Short mmCIF file of C-alpha atoms and ligand atoms in Angstrom, two decimals:
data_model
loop_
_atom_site.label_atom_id
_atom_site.label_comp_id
_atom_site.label_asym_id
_atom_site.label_seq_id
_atom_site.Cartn_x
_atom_site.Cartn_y
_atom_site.Cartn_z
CA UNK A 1 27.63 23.97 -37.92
CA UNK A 2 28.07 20.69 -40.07
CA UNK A 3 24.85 19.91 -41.83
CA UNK A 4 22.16 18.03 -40.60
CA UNK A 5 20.88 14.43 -42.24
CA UNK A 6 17.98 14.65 -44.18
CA UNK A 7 15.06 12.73 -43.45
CA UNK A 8 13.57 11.45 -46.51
CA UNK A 9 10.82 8.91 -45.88
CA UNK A 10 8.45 8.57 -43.28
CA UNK A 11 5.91 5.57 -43.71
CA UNK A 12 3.14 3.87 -41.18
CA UNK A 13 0.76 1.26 -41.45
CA UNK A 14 -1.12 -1.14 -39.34
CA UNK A 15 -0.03 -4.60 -37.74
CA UNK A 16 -0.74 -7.01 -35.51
CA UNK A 17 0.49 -7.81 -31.89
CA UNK A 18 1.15 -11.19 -29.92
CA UNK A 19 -2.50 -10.78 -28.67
CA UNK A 20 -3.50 -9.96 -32.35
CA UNK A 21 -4.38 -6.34 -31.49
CA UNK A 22 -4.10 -3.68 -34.23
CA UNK A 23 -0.71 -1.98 -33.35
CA UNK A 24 1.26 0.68 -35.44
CA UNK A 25 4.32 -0.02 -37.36
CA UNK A 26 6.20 2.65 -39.03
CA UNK A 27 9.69 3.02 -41.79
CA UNK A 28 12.13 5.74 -41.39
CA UNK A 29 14.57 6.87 -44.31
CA UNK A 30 17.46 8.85 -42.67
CA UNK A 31 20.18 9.61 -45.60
CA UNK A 32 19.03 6.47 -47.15
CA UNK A 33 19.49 4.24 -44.64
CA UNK A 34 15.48 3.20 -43.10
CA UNK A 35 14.75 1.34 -39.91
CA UNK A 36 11.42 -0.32 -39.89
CA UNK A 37 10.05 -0.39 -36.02
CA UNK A 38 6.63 -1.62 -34.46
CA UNK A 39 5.19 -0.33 -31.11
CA UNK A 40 3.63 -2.72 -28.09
CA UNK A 41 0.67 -2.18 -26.20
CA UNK A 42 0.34 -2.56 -22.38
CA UNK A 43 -2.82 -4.01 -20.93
CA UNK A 44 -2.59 -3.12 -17.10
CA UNK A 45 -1.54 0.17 -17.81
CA UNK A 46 -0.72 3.18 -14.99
CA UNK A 47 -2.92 6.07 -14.68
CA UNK A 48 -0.26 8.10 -16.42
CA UNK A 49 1.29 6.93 -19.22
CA UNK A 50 1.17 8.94 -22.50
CA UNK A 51 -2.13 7.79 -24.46
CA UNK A 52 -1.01 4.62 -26.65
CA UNK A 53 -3.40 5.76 -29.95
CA UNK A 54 -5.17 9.18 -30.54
CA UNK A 55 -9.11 8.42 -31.10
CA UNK A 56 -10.24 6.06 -33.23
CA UNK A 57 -7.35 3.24 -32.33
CA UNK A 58 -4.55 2.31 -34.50
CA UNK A 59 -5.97 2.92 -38.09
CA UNK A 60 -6.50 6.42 -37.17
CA UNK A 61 -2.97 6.52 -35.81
CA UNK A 62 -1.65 5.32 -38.75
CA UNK A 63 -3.59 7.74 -40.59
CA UNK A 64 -2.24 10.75 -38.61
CA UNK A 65 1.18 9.73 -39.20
CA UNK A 66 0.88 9.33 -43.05
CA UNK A 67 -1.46 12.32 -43.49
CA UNK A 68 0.41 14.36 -40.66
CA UNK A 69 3.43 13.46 -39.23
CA UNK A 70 4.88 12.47 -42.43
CA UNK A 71 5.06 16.52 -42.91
CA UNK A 72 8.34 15.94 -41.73
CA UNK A 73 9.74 14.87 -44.33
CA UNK A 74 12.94 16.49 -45.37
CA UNK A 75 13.63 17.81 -41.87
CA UNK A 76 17.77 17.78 -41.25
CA UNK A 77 18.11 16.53 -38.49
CA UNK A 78 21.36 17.60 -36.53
CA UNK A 79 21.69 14.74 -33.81
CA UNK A 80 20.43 10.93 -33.21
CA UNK A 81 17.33 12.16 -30.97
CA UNK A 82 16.54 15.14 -33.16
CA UNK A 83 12.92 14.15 -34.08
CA UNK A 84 12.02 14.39 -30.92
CA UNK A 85 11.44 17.77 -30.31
CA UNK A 86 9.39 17.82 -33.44
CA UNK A 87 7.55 14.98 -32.31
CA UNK A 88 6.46 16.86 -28.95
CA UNK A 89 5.82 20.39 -30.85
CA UNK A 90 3.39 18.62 -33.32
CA UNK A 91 1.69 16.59 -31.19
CA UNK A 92 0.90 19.81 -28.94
CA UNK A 93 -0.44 17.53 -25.98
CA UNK A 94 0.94 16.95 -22.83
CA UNK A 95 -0.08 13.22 -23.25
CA UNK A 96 0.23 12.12 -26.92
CA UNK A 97 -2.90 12.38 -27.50
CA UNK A 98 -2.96 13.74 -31.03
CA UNK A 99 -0.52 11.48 -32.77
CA UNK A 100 -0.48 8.45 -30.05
CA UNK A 101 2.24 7.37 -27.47
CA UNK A 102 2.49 3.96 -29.68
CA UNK A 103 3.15 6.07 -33.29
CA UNK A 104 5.68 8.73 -31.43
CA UNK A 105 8.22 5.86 -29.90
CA UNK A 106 7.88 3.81 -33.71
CA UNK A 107 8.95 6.70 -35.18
CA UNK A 108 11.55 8.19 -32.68
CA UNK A 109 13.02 4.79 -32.38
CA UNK A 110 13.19 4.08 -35.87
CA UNK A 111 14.62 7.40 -36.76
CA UNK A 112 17.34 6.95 -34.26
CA UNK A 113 18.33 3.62 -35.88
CA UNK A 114 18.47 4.85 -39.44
CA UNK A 115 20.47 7.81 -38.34
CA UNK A 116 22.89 5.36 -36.07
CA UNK A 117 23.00 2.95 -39.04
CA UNK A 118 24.48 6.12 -41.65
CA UNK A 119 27.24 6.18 -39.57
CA UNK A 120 27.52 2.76 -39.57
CA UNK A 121 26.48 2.06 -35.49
CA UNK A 122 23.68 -0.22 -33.85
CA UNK A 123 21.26 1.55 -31.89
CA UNK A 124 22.85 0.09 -28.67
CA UNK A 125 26.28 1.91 -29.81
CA UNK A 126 24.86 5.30 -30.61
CA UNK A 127 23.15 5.64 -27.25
CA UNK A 128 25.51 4.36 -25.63
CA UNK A 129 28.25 7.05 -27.09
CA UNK A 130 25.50 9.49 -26.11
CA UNK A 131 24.91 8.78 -22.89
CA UNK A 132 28.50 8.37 -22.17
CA UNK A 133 27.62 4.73 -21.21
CA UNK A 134 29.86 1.73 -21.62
CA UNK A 135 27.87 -0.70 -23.32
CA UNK A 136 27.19 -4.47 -21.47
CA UNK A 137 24.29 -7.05 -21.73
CA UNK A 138 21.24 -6.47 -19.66
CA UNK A 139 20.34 -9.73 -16.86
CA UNK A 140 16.96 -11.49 -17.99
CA UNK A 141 14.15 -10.99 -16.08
CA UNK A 142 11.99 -13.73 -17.30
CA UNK A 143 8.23 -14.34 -16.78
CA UNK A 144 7.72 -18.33 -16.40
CA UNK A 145 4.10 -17.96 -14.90
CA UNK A 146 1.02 -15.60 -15.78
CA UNK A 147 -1.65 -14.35 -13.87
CA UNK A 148 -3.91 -11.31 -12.91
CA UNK A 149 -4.80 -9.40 -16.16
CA UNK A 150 -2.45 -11.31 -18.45
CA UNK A 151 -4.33 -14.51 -17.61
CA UNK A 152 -7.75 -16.49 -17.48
CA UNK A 153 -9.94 -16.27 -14.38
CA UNK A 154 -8.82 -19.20 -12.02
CA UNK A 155 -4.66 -17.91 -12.41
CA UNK A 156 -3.42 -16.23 -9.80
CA UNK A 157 -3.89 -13.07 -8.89
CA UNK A 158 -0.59 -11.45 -8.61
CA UNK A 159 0.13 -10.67 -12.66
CA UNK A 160 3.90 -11.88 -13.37
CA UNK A 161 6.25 -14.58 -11.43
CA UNK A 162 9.72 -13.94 -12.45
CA UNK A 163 13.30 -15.72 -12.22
CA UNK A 164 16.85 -14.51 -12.90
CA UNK A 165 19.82 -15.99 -13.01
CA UNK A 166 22.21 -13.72 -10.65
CA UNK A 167 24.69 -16.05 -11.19
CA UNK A 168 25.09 -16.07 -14.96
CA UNK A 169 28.65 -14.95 -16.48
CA UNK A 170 27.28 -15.22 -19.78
CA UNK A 171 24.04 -14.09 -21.88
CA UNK A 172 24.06 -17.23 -23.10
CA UNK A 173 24.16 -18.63 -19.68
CA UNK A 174 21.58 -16.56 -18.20
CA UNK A 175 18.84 -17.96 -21.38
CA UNK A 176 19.85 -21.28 -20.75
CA UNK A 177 19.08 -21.12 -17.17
CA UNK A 178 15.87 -19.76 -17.16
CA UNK A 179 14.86 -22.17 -19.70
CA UNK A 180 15.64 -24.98 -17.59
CA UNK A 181 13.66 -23.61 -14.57
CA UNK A 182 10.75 -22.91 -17.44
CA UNK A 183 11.05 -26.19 -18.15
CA UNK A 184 11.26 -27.67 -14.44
CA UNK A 185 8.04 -25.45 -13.69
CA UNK A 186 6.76 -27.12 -16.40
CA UNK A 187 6.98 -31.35 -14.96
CA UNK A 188 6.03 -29.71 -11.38
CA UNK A 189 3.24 -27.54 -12.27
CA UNK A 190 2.25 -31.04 -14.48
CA UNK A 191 2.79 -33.77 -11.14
CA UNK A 192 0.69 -30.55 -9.18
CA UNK A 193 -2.23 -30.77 -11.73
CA UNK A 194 -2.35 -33.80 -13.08
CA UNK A 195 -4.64 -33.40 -16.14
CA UNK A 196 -4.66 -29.70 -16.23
CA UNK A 197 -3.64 -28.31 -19.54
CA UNK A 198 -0.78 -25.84 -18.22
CA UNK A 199 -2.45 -22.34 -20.13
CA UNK A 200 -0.29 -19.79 -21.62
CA UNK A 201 -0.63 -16.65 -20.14
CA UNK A 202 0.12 -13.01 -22.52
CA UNK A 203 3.85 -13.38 -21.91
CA UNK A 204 4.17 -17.25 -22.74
CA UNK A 205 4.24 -18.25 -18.97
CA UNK A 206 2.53 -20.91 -17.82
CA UNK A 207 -0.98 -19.84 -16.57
CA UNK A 208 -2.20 -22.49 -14.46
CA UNK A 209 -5.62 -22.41 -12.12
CA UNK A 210 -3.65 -22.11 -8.82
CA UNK A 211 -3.02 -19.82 -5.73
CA UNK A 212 -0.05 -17.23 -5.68
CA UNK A 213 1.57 -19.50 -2.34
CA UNK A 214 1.73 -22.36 -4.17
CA UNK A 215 2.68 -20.68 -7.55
CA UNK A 216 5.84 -19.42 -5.94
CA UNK A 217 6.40 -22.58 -4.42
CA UNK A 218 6.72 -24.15 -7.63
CA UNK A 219 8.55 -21.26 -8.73
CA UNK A 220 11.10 -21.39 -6.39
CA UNK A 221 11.84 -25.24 -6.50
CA UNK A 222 12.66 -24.63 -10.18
CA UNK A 223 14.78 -22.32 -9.73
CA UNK A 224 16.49 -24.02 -6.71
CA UNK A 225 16.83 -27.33 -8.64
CA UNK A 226 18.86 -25.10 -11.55
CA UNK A 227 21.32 -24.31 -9.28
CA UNK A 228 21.47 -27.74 -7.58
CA UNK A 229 22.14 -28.69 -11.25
CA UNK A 230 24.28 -25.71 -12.87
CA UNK A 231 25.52 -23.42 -10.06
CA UNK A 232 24.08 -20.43 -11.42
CA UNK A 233 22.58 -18.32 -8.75
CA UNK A 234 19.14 -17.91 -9.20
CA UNK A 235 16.64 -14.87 -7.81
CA UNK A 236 12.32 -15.20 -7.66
CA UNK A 237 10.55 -12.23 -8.02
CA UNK A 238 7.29 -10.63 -8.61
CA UNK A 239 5.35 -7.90 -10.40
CA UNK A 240 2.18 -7.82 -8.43
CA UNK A 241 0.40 -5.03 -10.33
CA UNK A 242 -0.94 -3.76 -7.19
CA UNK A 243 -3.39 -1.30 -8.97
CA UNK A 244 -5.49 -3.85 -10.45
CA UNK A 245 -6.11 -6.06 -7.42
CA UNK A 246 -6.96 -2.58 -4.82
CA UNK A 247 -10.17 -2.27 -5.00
CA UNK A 248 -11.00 1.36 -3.89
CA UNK A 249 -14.44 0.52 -3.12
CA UNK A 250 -13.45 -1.68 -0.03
CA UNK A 251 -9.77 -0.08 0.19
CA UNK A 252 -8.75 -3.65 0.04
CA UNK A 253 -6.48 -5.57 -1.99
CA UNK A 254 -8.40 -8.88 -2.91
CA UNK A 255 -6.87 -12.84 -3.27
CA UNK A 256 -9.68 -13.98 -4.33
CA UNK A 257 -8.50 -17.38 -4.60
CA UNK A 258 -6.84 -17.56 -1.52
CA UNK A 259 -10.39 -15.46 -0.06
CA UNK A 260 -8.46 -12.75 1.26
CA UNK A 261 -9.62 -9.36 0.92
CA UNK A 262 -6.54 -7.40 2.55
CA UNK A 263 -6.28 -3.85 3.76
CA UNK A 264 -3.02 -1.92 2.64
CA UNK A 265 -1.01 -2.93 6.26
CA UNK A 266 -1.91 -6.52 5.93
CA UNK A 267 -1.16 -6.89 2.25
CA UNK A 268 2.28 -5.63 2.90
CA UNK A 269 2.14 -8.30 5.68
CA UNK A 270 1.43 -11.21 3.40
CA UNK A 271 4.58 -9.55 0.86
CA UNK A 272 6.69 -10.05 3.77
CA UNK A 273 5.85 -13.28 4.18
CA UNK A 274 6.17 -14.06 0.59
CA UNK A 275 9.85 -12.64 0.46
CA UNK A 276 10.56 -14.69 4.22
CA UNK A 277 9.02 -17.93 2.44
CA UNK A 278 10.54 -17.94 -0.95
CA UNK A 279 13.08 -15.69 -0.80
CA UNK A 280 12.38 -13.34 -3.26
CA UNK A 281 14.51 -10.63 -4.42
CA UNK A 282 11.96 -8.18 -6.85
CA UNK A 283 8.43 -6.83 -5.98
CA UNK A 284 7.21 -5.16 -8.44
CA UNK A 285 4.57 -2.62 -8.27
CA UNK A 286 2.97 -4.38 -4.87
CA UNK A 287 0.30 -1.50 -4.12
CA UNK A 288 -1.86 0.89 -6.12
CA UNK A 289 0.10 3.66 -8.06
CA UNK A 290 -1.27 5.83 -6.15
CA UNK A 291 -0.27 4.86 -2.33
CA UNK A 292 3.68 5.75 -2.52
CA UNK A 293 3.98 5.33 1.32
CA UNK A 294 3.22 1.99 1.21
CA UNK A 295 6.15 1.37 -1.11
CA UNK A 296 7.93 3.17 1.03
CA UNK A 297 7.05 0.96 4.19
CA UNK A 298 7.62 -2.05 2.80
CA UNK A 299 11.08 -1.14 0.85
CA UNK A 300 12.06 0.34 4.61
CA UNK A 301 11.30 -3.30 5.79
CA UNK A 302 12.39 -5.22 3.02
CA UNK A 303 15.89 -3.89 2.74
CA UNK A 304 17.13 -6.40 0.68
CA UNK A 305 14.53 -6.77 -1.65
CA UNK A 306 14.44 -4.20 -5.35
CA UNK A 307 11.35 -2.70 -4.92
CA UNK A 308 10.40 -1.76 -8.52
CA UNK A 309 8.04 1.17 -9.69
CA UNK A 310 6.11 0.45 -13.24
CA UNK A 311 2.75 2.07 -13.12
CA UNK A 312 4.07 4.43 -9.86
CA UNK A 313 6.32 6.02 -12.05
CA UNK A 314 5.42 5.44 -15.68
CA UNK A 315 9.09 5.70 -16.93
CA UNK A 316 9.25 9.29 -15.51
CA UNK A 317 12.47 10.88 -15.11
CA UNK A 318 10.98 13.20 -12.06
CA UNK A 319 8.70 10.65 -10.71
CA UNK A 320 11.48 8.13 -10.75
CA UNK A 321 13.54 10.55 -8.81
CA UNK A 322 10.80 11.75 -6.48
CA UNK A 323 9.93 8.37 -5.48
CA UNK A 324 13.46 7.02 -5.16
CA UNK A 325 14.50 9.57 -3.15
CA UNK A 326 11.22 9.24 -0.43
CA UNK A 327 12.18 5.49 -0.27
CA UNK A 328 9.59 4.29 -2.12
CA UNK A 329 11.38 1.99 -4.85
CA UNK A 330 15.16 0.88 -5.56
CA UNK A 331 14.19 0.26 -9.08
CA UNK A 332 12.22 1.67 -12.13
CA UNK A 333 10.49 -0.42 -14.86
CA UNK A 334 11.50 1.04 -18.42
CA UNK A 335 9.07 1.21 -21.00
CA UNK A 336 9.75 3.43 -23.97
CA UNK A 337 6.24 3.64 -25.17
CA UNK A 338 4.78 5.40 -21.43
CA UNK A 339 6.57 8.14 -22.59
CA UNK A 340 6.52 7.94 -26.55
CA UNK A 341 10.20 9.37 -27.39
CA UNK A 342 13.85 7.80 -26.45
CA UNK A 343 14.75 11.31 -25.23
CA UNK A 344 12.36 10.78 -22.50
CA UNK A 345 13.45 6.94 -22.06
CA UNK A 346 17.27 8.40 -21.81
CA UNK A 347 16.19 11.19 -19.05
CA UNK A 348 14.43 7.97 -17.48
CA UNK A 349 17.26 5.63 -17.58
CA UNK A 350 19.45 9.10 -16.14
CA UNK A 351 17.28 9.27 -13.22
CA UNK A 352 18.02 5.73 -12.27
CA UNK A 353 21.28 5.85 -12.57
CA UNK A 354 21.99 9.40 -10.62
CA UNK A 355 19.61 8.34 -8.15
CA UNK A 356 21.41 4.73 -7.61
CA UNK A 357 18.30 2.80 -8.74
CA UNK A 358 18.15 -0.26 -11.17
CA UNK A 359 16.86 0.67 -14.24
CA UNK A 360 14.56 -2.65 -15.65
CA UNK A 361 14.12 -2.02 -19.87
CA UNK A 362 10.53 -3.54 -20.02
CA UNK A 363 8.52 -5.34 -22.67
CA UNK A 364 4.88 -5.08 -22.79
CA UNK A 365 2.10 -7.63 -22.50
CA UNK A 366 0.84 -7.74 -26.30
CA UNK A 367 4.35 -7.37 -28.20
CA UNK A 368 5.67 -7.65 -31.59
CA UNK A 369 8.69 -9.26 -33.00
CA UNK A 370 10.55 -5.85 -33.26
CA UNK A 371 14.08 -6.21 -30.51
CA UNK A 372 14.70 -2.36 -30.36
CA UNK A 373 13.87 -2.55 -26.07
CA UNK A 374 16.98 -5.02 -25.96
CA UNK A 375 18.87 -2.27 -27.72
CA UNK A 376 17.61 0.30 -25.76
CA UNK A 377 18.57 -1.39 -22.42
CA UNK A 378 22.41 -2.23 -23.46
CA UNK A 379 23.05 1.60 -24.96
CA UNK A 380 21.49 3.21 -21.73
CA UNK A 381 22.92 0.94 -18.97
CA UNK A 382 19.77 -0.98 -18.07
CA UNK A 383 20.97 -3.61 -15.60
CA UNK A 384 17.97 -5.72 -16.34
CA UNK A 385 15.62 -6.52 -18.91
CA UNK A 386 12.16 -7.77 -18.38
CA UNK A 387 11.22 -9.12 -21.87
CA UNK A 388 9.79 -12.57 -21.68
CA UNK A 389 10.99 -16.24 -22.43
CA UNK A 390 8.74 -18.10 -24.30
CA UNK A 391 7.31 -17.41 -27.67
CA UNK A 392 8.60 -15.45 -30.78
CA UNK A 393 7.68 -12.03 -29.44
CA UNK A 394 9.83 -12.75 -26.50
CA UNK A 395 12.91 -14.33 -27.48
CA UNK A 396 13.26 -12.01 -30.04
CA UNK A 397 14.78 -9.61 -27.78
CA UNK A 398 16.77 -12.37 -26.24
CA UNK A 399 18.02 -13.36 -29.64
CA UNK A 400 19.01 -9.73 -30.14
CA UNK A 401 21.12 -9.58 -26.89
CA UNK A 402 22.89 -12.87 -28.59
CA UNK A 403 23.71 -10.82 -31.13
CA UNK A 404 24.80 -7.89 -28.99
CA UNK A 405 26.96 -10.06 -27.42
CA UNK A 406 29.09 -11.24 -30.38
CA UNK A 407 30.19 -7.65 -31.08
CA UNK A 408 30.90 -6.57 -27.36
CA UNK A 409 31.59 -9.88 -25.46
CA UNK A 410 29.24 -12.38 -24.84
CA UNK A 411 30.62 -11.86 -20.99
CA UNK A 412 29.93 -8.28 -20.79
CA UNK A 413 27.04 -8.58 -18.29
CA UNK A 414 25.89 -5.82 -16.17
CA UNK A 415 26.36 -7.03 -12.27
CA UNK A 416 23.37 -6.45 -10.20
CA UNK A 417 24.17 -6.93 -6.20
CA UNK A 418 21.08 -7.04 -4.78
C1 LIG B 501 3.85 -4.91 -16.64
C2 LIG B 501 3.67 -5.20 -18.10
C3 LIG B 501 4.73 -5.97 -18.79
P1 LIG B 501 1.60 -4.49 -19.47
O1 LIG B 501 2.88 -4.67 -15.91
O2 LIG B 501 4.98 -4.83 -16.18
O3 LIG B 501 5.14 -7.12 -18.14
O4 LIG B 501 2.39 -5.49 -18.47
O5 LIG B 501 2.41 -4.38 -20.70
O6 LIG B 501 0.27 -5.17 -19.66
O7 LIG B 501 1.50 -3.18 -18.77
MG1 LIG B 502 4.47 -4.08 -14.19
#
């Protein structure tokens, strides 16, 4: 057996995220090569994701990994993933608790990039040579309009209103479009409220006081008068983040500005609607996590529509597959850091792609600069990436799939027939 590469450094400290939380960033050294990476946090999180910091928040993570973790040093490691195992083993939890979900996928990302980079590969390329996948550039799923827990009181209530270009040949193409429907939002959202300062929402949407109808009104003319103007093909969709508007209490899911208060049937009613109205293409997420038949219903009657799990299935290899399989979702949401490793994101990513679901690579609400999701969604086959628009957090990873692109064709996009 050829020896393994030494891991010689492991280093953490504490930074700050686009919300200015505390977040943890960490520096591998893998045969002298290191790869500095910093974890996101979520804010609507599901019931089941790995726990993002062990007690005492992100200094004490930090801490742990310094004091504790950094026991590995001088491991070999014998492949790209190898720290993983490790990882698990120390930790000893079935949730991350002891060394935190956030720490584990800094330093199992950042140790797969300095091992990639001593043999000379990107990320993207070593994953992708893993997972036998041919790598291509990720669609952009792009949040132009805030609401529910990313947003001020008065937003909407449904959390994320999303656009992307179906049409675009080119990465390039596909950023430019959704900028100009961004930007179109922008004057309509302006003649709608005259006087209204727009509002930024935690993924650099707009996050203006209005309803969810006439949100994805505006929405949709945007994106219609794009491709009046360009030609590109251009999908609405939404990621509800059912959980946080169900109120168990009532068993209803409240609208508070439109003063509905909706049980489970009737909400799925108004999503049809939605989807008849403004022809959208991605729900995300529409019910609580934990009512998978209702997915199910309303995938059965909205054939055409992705149905997308998030907090249902916590980037989950076998809760991907169970819910796929009992209808419930045609596509999973993809964040590393539910899970804490990229061996788990891989088996994730797997799921999808044995199960023929789209896998969506995911940002998360507070973010940092760090680009490894883009990465992460070209090596493993992602068709889509949800990552933002607006802001440096955000087009970071849409600068990185620029980059991508000059090394394996700017053209090499992933096709998703919805
Ligand atoms: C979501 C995400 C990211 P958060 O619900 O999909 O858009 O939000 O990171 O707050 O979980
Ligand atoms: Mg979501």
């Amino acid at each position: 057996m050829s020896p393994g590469k030494r891991l010689e450094r492991i280093a953490a400290r504490v930074v700050f995220d686009s919300r200015g939380d505390k977040t943890v960033e960490v520096e591998v050294t893998v045969e002298g090569y290191t790869s500095r990476v910093s974890a996101p946090s979520g804010k609507s999180r599901g019931k089941r994701e790995v726990v993002p910091f062990p007690e005492g928040g992100p200094e004490a993570a930090a801490r742990v990994a310094r004091e504790r973790v950094s026991r590995l040093t001088g491991t070999e490691l014998e492949s790209l993933l190898a720290l993983d195992r490790r990882l698990i083993e120390m930790d000893g939890t079935p949730n991350f608790s002891h060394i935190g979900g956030n720490t584990s996928i800094a330093l199992s990302v950042a140790c797969a990039s300095a091992y990639a980079a001593s043999e000379g590969k990107q990320l993207y390329a070593a994953l992708a040579q893993l997972t036998g996948q041919d790598p291509a550039l990720p669609l952009p799923l792009s949040n132009v309009l805030g609401g529910g827990a990313h947003a001020a009181p008065g937003a909407p209530e449904i959390q994320e209103f999303l656009i992307i270009p179906l049409g675009a040949r080119t990465i390039k193409q596909a950023v430019e479009a959704n900028v100009a429907a961004y930007r179109k939002l922008g004057k309509l959202l302006q003649r709608e409220l005259p006087g209204f300062p727009l509002g930024k929402g935690d993924e650099g949407g707009y996050a203006p006081p209005i309803g969810n109808r006439k949100a994805l009104e505006l929405v949709r003319a945007a994106a219609d008068e794009v491709y009046d103007e360009t030609g590109v093909e251009m999908g609405v969709g939404i990621d509800v983040a059912g959980s946080n508007i169900y109120d168990p209490n009532s068993n209803r899911y409240a609208l508070r500005s439109e003063g509905l208060y909706l049980t489970g049937r009737e909400f799925k009613e108004y999503l049809a609607d939605l989807t008849d109205e403004f022809r959208l293409v991605y729900i995300e997420d529409p019910f609580s996590e934990d009512s998978p038949q209702l997915y199910a219903d309303l995938q059965r009657d909205l054939k055409s529509v992705l149905v997308c799990g998030d907090d249902l299935v916590v980037t989950r290899a076998e809760l991907i597959e169970e819910e796929v399989r009992r209808g419930a979702i045609r596509a999973a949401i993809i964040k590393p850091n539910q899970v804490g490793t990229v061996s788990l994101t891989v088996d994730a990513v797997a799921a999808c792609i044995v199960n023929s679901a789209v896998a969506v690579a995911s940002h998360r609400s507070g973010e940092t600069t760090d680009a490894y999701i883009s990465q992460i969604a070209v090596g493993l086959g992602c068709k889509v990436i949800k990552c933002g628009l607006i802001g440096g957090e955000r087009v970071a990873k849409l600068n990185e799939l620029l980059r991508i692109g000059e090394e394996i064709g700017e053209g090499r996009m992933r096709r998703l027939l919805i």
